[in-house]
PDB file of N, CA and C in Angstrom:
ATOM      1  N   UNK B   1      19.349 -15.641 -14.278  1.00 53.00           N
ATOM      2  CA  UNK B   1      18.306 -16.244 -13.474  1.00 53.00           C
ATOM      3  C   UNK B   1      17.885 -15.255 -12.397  1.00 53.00           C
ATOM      4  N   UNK B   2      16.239 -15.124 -12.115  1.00 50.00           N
ATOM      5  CA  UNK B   2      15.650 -14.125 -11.370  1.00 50.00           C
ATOM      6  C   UNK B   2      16.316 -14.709  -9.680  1.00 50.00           C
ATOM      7  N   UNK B   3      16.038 -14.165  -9.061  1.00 51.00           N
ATOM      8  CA  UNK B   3      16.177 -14.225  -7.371  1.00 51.00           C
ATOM      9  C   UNK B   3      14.617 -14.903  -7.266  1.00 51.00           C
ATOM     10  N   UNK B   4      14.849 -15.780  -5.891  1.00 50.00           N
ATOM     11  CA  UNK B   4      13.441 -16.888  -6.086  1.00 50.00           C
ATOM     12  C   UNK B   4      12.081 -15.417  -5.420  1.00 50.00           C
ATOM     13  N   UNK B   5      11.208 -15.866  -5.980  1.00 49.00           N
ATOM     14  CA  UNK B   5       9.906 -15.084  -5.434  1.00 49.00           C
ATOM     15  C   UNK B   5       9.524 -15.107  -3.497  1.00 49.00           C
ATOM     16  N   UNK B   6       9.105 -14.045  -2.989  1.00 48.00           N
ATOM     17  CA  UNK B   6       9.435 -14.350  -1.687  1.00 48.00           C
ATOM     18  C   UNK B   6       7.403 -14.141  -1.827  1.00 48.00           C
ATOM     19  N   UNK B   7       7.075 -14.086  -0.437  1.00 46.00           N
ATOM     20  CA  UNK B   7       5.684 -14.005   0.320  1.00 46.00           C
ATOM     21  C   UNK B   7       5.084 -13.156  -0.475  1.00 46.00           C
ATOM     22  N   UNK B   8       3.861 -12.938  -0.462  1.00 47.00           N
ATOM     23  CA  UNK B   8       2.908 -12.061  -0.879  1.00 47.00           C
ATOM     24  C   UNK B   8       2.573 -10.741  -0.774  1.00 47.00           C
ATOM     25  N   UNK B   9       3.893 -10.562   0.227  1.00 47.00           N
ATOM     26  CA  UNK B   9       3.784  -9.090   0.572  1.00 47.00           C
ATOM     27  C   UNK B   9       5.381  -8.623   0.457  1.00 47.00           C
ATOM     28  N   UNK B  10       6.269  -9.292  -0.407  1.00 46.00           N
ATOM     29  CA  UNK B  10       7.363  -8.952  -0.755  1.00 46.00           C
ATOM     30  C   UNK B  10       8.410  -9.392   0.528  1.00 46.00           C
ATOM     31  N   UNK B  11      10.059  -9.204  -0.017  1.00 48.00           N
ATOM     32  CA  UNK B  11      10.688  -9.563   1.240  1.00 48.00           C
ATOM     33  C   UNK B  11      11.103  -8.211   2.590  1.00 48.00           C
ATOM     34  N   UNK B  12      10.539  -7.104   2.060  1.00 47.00           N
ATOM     35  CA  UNK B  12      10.896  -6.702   2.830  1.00 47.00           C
ATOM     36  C   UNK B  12       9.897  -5.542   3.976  1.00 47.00           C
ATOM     37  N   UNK B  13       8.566  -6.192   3.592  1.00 47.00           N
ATOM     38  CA  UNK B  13       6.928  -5.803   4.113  1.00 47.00           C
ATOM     39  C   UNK B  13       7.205  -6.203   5.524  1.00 47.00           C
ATOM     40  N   UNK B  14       6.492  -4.976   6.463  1.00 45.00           N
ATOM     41  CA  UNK B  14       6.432  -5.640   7.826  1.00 45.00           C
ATOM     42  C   UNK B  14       4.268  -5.412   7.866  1.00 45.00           C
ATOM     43  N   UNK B  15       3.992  -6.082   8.746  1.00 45.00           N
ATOM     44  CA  UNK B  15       2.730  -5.948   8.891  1.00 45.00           C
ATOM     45  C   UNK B  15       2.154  -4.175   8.996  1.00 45.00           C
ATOM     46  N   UNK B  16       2.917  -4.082  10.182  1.00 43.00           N
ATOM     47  CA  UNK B  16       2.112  -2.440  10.252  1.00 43.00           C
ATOM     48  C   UNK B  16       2.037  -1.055   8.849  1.00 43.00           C
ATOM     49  N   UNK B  17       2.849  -1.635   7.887  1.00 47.00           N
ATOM     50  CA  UNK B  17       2.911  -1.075   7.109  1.00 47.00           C
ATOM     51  C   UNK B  17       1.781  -0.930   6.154  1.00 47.00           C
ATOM     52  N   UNK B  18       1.136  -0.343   5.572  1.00 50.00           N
ATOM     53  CA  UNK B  18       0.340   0.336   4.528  1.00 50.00           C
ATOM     54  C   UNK B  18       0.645  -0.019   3.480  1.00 50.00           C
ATOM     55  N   UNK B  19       0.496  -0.840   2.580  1.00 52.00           N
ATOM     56  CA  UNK B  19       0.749  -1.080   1.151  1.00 52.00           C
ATOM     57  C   UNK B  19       0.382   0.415   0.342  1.00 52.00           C
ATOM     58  N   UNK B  20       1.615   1.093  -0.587  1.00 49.00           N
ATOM     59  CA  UNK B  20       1.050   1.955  -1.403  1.00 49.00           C
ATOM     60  C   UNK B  20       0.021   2.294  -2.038  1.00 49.00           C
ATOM     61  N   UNK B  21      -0.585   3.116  -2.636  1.00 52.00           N
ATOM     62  CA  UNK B  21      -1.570   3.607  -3.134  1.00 52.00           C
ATOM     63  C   UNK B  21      -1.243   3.060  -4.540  1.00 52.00           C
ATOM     64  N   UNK B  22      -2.036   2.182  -5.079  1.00 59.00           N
ATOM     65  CA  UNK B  22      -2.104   1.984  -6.345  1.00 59.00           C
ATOM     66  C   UNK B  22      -1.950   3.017  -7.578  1.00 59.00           C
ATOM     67  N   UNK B  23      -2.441   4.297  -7.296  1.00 69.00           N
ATOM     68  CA  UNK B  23      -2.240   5.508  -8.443  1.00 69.00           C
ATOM     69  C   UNK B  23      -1.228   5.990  -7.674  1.00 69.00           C
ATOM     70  N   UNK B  24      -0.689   7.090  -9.071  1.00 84.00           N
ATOM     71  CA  UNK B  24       0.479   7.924  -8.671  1.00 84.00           C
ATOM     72  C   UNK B  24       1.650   7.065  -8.944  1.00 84.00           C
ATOM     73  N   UNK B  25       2.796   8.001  -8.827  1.00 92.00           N
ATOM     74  CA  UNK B  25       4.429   7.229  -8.885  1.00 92.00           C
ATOM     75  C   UNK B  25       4.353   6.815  -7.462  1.00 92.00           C
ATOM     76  N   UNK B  26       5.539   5.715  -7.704  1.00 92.00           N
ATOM     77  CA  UNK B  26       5.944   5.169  -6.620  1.00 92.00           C
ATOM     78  C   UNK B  26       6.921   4.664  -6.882  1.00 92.00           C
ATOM     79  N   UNK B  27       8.266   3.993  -5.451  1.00 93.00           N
ATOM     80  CA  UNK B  27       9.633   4.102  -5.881  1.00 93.00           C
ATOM     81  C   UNK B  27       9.962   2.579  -6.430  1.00 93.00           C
ATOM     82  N   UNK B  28      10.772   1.852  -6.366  1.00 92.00           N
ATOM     83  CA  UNK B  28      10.554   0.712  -6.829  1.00 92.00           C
ATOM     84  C   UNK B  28      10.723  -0.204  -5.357  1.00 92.00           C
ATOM     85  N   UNK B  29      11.428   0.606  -4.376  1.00 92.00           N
ATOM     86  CA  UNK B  29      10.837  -0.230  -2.782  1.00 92.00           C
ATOM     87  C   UNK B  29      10.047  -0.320  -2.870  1.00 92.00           C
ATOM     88  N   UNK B  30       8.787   0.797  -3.083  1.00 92.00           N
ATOM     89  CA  UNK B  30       7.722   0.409  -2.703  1.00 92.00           C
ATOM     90  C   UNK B  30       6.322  -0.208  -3.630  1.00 92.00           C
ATOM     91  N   UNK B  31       6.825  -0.408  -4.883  1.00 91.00           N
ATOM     92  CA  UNK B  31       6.574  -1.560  -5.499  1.00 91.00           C
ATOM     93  C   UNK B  31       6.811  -3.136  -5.335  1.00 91.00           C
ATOM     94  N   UNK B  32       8.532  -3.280  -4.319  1.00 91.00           N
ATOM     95  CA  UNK B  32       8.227  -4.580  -4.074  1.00 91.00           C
ATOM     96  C   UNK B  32       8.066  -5.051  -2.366  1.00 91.00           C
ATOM     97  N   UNK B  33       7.281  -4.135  -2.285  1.00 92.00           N
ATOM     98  CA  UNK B  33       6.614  -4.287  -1.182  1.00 92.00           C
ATOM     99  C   UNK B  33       5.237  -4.852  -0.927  1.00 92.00           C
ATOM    100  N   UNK B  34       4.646  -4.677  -1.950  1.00 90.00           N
ATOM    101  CA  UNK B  34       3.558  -5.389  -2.464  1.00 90.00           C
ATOM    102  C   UNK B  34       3.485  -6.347  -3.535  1.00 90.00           C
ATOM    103  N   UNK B  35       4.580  -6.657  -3.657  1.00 89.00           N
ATOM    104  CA  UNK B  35       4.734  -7.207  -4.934  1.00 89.00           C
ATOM    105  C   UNK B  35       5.360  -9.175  -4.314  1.00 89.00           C
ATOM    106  N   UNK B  36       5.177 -10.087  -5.067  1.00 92.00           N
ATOM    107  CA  UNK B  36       5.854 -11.080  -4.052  1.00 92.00           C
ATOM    108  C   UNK B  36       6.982 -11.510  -5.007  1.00 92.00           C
ATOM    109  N   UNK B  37       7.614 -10.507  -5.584  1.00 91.00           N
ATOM    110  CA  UNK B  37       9.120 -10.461  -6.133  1.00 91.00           C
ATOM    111  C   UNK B  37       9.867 -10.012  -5.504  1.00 91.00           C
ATOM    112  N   UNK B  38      11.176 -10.473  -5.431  1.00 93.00           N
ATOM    113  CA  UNK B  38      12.229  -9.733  -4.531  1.00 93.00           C
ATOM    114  C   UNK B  38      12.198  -8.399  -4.807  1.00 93.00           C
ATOM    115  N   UNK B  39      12.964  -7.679  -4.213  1.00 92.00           N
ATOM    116  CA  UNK B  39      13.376  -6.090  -4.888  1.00 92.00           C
ATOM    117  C   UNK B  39      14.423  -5.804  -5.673  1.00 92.00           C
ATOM    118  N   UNK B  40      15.088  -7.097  -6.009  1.00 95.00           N
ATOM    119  CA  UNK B  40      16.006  -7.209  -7.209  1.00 95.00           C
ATOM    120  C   UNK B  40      15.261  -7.477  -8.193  1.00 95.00           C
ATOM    121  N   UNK B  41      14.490  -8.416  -8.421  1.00 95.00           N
ATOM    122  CA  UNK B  41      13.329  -8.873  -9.703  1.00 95.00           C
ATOM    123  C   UNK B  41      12.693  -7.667  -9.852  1.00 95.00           C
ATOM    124  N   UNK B  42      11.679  -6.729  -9.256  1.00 94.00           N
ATOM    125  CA  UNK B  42      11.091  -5.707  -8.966  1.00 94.00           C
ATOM    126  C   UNK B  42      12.340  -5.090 -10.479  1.00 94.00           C
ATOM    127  N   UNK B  43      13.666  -4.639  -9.179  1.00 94.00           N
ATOM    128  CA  UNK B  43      14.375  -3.462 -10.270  1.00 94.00           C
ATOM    129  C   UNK B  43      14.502  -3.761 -11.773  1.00 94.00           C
ATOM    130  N   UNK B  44      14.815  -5.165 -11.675  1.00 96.00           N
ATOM    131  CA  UNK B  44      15.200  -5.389 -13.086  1.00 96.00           C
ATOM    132  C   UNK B  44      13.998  -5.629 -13.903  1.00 96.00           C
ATOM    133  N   UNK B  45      12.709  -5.840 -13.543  1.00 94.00           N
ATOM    134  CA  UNK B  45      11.218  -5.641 -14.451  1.00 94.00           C
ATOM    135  C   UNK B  45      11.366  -4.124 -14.426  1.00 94.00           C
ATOM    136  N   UNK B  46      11.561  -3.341 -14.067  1.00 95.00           N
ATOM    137  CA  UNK B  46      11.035  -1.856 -13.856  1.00 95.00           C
ATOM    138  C   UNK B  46      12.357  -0.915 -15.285  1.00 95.00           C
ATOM    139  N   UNK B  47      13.317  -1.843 -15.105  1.00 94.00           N
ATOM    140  CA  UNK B  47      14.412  -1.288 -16.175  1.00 94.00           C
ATOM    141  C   UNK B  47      14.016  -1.586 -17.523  1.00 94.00           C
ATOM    142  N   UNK B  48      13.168  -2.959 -17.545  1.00 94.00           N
ATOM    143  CA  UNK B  48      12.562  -3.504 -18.553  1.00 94.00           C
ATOM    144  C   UNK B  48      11.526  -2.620 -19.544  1.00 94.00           C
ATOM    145  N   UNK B  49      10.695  -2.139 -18.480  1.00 91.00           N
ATOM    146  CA  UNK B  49       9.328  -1.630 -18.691  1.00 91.00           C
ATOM    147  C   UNK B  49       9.761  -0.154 -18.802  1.00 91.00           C
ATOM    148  N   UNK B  50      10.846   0.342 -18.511  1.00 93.00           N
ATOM    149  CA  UNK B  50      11.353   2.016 -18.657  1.00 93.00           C
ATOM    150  C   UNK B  50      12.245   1.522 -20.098  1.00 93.00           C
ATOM    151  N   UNK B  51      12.818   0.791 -20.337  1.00 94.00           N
ATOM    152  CA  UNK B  51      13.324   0.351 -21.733  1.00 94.00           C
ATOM    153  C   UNK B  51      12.292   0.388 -23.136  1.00 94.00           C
ATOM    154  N   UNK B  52      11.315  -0.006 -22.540  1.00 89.00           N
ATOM    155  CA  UNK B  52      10.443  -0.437 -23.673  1.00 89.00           C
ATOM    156  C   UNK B  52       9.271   1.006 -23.683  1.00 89.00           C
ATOM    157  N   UNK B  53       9.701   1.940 -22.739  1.00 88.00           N
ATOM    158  CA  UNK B  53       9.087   2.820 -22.990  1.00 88.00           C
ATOM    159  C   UNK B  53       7.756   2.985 -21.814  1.00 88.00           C
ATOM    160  N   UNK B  54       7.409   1.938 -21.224  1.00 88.00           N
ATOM    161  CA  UNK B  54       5.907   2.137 -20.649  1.00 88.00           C
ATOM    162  C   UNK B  54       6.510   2.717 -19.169  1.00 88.00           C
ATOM    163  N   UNK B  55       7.282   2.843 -18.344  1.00 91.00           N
ATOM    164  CA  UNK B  55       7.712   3.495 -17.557  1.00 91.00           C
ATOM    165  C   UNK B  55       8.547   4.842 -17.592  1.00 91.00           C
ATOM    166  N   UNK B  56       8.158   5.844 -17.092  1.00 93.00           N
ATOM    167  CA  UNK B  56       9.234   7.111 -16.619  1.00 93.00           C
ATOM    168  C   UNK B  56       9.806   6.755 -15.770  1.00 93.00           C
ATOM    169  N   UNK B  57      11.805   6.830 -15.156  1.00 94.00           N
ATOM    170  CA  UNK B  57      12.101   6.858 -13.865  1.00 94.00           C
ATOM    171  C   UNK B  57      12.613   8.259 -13.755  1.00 94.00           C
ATOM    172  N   UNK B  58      12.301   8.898 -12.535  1.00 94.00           N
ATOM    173  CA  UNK B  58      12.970   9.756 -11.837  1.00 94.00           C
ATOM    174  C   UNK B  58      14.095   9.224 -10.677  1.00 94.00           C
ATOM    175  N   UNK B  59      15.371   9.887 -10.915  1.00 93.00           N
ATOM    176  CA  UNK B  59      16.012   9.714  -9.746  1.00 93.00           C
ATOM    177  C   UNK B  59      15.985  11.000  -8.778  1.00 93.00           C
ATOM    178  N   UNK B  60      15.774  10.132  -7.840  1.00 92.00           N
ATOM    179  CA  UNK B  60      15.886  11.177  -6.346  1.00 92.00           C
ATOM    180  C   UNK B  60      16.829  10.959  -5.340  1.00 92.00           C
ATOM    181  N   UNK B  61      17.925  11.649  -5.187  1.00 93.00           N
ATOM    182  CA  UNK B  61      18.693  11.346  -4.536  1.00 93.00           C
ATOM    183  C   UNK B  61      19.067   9.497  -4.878  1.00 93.00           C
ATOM    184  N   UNK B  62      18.925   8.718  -3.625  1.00 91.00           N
ATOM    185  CA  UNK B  62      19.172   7.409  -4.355  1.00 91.00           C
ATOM    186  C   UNK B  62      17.921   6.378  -4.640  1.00 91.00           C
ATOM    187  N   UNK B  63      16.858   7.559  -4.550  1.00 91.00           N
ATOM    188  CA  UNK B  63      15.327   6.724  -4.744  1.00 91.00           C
ATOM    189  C   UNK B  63      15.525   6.919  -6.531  1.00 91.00           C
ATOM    190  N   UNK B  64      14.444   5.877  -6.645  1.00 90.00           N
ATOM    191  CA  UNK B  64      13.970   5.681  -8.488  1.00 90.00           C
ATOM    192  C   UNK B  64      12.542   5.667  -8.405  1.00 90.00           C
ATOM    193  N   UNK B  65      12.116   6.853  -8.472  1.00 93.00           N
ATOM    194  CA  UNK B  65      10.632   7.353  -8.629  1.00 93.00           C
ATOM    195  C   UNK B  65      10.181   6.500  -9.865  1.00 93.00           C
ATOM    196  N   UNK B  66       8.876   5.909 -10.092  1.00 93.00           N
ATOM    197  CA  UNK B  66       8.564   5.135 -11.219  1.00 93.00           C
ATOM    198  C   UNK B  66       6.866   5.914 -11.808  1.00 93.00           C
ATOM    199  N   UNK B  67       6.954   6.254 -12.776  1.00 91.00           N
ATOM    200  CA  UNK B  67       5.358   6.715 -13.131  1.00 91.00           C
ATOM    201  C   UNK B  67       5.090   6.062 -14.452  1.00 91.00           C
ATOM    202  N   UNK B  68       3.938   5.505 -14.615  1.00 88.00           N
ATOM    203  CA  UNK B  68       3.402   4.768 -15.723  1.00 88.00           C
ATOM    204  C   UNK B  68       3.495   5.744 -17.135  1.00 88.00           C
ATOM    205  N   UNK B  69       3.933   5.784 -17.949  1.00 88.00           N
ATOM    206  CA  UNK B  69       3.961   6.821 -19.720  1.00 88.00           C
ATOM    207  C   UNK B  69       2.422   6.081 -19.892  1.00 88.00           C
ATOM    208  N   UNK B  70       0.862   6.670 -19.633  1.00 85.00           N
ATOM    209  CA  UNK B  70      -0.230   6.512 -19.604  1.00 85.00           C
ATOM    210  C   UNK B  70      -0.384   6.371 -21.320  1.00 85.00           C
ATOM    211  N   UNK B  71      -0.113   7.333 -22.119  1.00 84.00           N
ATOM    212  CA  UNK B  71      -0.318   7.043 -23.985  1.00 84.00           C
ATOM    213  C   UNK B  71       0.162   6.054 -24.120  1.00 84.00           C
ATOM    214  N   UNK B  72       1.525   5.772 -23.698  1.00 84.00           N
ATOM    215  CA  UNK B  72       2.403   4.998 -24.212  1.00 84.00           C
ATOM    216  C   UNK B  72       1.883   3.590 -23.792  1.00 84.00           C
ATOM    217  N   UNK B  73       1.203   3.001 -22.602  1.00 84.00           N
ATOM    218  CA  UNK B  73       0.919   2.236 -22.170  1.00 84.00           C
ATOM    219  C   UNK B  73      -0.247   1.501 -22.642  1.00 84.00           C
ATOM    220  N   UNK B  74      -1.145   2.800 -22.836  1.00 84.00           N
ATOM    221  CA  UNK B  74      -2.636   2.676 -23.909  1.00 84.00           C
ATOM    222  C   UNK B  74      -2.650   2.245 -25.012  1.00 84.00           C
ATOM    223  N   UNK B  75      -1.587   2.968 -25.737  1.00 86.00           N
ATOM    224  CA  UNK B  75      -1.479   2.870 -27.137  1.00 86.00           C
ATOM    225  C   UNK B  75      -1.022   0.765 -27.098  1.00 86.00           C
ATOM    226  N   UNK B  76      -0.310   0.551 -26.011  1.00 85.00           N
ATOM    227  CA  UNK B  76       0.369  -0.314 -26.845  1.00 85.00           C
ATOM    228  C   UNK B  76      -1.168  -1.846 -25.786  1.00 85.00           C
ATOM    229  N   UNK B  77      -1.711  -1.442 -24.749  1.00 86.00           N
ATOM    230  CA  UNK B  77      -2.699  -2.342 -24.254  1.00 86.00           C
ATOM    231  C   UNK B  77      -3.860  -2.271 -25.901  1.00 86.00           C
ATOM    232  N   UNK B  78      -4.344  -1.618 -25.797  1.00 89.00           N
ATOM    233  CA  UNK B  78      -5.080  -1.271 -27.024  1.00 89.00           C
ATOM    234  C   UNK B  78      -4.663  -2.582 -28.657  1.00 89.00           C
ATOM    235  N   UNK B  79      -3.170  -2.389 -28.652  1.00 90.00           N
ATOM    236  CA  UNK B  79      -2.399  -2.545 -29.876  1.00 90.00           C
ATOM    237  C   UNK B  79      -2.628  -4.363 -29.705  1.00 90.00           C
ATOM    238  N   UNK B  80      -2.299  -4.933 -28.426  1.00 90.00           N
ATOM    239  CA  UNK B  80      -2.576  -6.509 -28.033  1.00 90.00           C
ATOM    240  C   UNK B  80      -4.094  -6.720 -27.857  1.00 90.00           C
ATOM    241  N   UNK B  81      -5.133  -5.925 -27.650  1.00 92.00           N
ATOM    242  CA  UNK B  81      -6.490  -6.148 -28.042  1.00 92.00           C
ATOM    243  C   UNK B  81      -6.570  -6.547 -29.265  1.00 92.00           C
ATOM    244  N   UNK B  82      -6.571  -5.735 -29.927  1.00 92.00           N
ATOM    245  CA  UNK B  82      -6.788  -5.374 -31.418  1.00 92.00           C
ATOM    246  C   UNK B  82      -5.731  -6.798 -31.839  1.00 92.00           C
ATOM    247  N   UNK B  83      -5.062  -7.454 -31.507  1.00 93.00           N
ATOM    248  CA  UNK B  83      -4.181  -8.784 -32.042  1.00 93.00           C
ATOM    249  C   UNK B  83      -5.135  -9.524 -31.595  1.00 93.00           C
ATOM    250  N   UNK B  84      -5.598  -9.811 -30.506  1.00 94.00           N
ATOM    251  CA  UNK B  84      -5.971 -10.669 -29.596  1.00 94.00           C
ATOM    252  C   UNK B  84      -6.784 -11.201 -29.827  1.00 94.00           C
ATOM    253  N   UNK B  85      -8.330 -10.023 -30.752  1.00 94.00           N
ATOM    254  CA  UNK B  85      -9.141  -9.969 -31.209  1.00 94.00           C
ATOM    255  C   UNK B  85      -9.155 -10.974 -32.655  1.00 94.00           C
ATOM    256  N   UNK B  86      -8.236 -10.038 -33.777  1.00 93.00           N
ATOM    257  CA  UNK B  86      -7.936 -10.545 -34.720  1.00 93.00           C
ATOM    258  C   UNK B  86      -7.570 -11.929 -34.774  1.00 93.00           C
ATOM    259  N   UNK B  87      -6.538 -13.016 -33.688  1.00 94.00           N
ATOM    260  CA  UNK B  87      -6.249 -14.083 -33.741  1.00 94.00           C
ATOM    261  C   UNK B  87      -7.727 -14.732 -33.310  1.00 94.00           C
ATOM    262  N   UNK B  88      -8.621 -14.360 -32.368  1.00 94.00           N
ATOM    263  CA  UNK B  88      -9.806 -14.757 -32.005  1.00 94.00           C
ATOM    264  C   UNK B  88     -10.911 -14.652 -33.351  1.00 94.00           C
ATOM    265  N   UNK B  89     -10.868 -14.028 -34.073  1.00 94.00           N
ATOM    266  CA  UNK B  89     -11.577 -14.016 -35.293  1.00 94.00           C
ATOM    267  C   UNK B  89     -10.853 -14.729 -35.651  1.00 94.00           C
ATOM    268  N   UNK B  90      -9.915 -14.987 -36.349  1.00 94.00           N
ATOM    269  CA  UNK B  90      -9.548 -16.017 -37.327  1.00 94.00           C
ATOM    270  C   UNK B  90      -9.387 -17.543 -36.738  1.00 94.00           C
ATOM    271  N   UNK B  91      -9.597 -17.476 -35.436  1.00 93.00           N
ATOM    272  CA  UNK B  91      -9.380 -18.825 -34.863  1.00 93.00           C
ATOM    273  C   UNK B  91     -11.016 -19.350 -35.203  1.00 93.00           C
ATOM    274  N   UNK B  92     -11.812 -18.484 -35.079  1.00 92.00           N
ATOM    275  CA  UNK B  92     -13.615 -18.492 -34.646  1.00 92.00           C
ATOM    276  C   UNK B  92     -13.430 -19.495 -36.586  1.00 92.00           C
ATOM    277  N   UNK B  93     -13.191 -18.156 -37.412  1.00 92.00           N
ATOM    278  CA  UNK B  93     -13.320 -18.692 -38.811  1.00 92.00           C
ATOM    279  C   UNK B  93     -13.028 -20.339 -39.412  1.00 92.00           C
ATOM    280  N   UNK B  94     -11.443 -20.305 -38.665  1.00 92.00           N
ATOM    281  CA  UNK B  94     -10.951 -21.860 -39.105  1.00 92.00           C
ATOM    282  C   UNK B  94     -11.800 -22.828 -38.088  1.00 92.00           C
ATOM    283  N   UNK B  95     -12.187 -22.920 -37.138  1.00 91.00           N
ATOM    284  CA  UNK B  95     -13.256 -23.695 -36.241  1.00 91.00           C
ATOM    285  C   UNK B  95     -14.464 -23.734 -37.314  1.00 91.00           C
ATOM    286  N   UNK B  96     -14.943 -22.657 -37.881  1.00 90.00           N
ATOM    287  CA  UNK B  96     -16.180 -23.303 -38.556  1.00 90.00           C
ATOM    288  C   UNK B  96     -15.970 -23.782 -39.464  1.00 90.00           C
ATOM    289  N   UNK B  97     -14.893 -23.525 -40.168  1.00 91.00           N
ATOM    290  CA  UNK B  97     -14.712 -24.538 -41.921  1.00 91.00           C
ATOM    291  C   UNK B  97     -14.603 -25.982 -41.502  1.00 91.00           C
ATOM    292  N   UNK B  98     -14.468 -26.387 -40.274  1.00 88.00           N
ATOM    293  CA  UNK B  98     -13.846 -27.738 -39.758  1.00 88.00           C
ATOM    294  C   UNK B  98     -14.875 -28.446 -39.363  1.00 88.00           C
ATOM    295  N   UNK B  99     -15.764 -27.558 -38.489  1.00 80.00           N
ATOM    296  CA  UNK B  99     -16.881 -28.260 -37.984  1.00 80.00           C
ATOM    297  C   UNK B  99     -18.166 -28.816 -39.318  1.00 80.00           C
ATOM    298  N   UNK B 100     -18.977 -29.899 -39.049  1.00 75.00           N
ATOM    299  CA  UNK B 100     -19.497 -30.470 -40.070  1.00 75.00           C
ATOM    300  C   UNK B 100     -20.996 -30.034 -39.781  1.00 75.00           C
ATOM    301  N   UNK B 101     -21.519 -29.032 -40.539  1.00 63.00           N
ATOM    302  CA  UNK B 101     -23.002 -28.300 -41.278  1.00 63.00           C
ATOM    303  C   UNK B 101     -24.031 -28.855 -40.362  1.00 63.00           C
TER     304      UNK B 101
END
């Protein structure tokens, strides 16, 4: 079971702070800093998403640098279009055999 979801600006955001720059790596603090998952949920999505391939981590000292695998990420956004599509065509098809002329 995840750790409960905290505020909208994560649990450990203070106001004066700058939310990261959307491009580029970033560490996984500072992913759940903007994020309104703990920074335990944060780590364990980020182990997920480096498992399955769509994340690089770098370790730095005791930081975990995170950068998006951009092909790898494409290839597979692309791959759920192309389903998404296909179930949407065949849903479109069986809707018209049903509907009456």
């Amino acid at each position: 079971m995840h750790p409960p979801v905290r505020g909208p600006q994560g649990p450990h955001a203070s106001a004066d702070r700058r939310p990261p720059s959307p491009a580029g790596p970033q560490t996984v603090g500072e992913i759940a800093q903007v994020s309104p998952l703990s920074r335990t949920a944060v780590s364990h999505h980020v182990k997920l998403l480096e498992r399955a391939g769509l994340l690089e981590i770098t370790k730095v000292s005791t930081r975990r640098i995170c950068r998006i695998r951009s092909d790898e990420t494409l290839g597979l956004l692309r791959g759920l279009v192309g389903a998404l599509e296909s179930d949407l065509e065949t849903l479109g098809r069986e809707q018209a055999q049903k509907s009456p002329a």
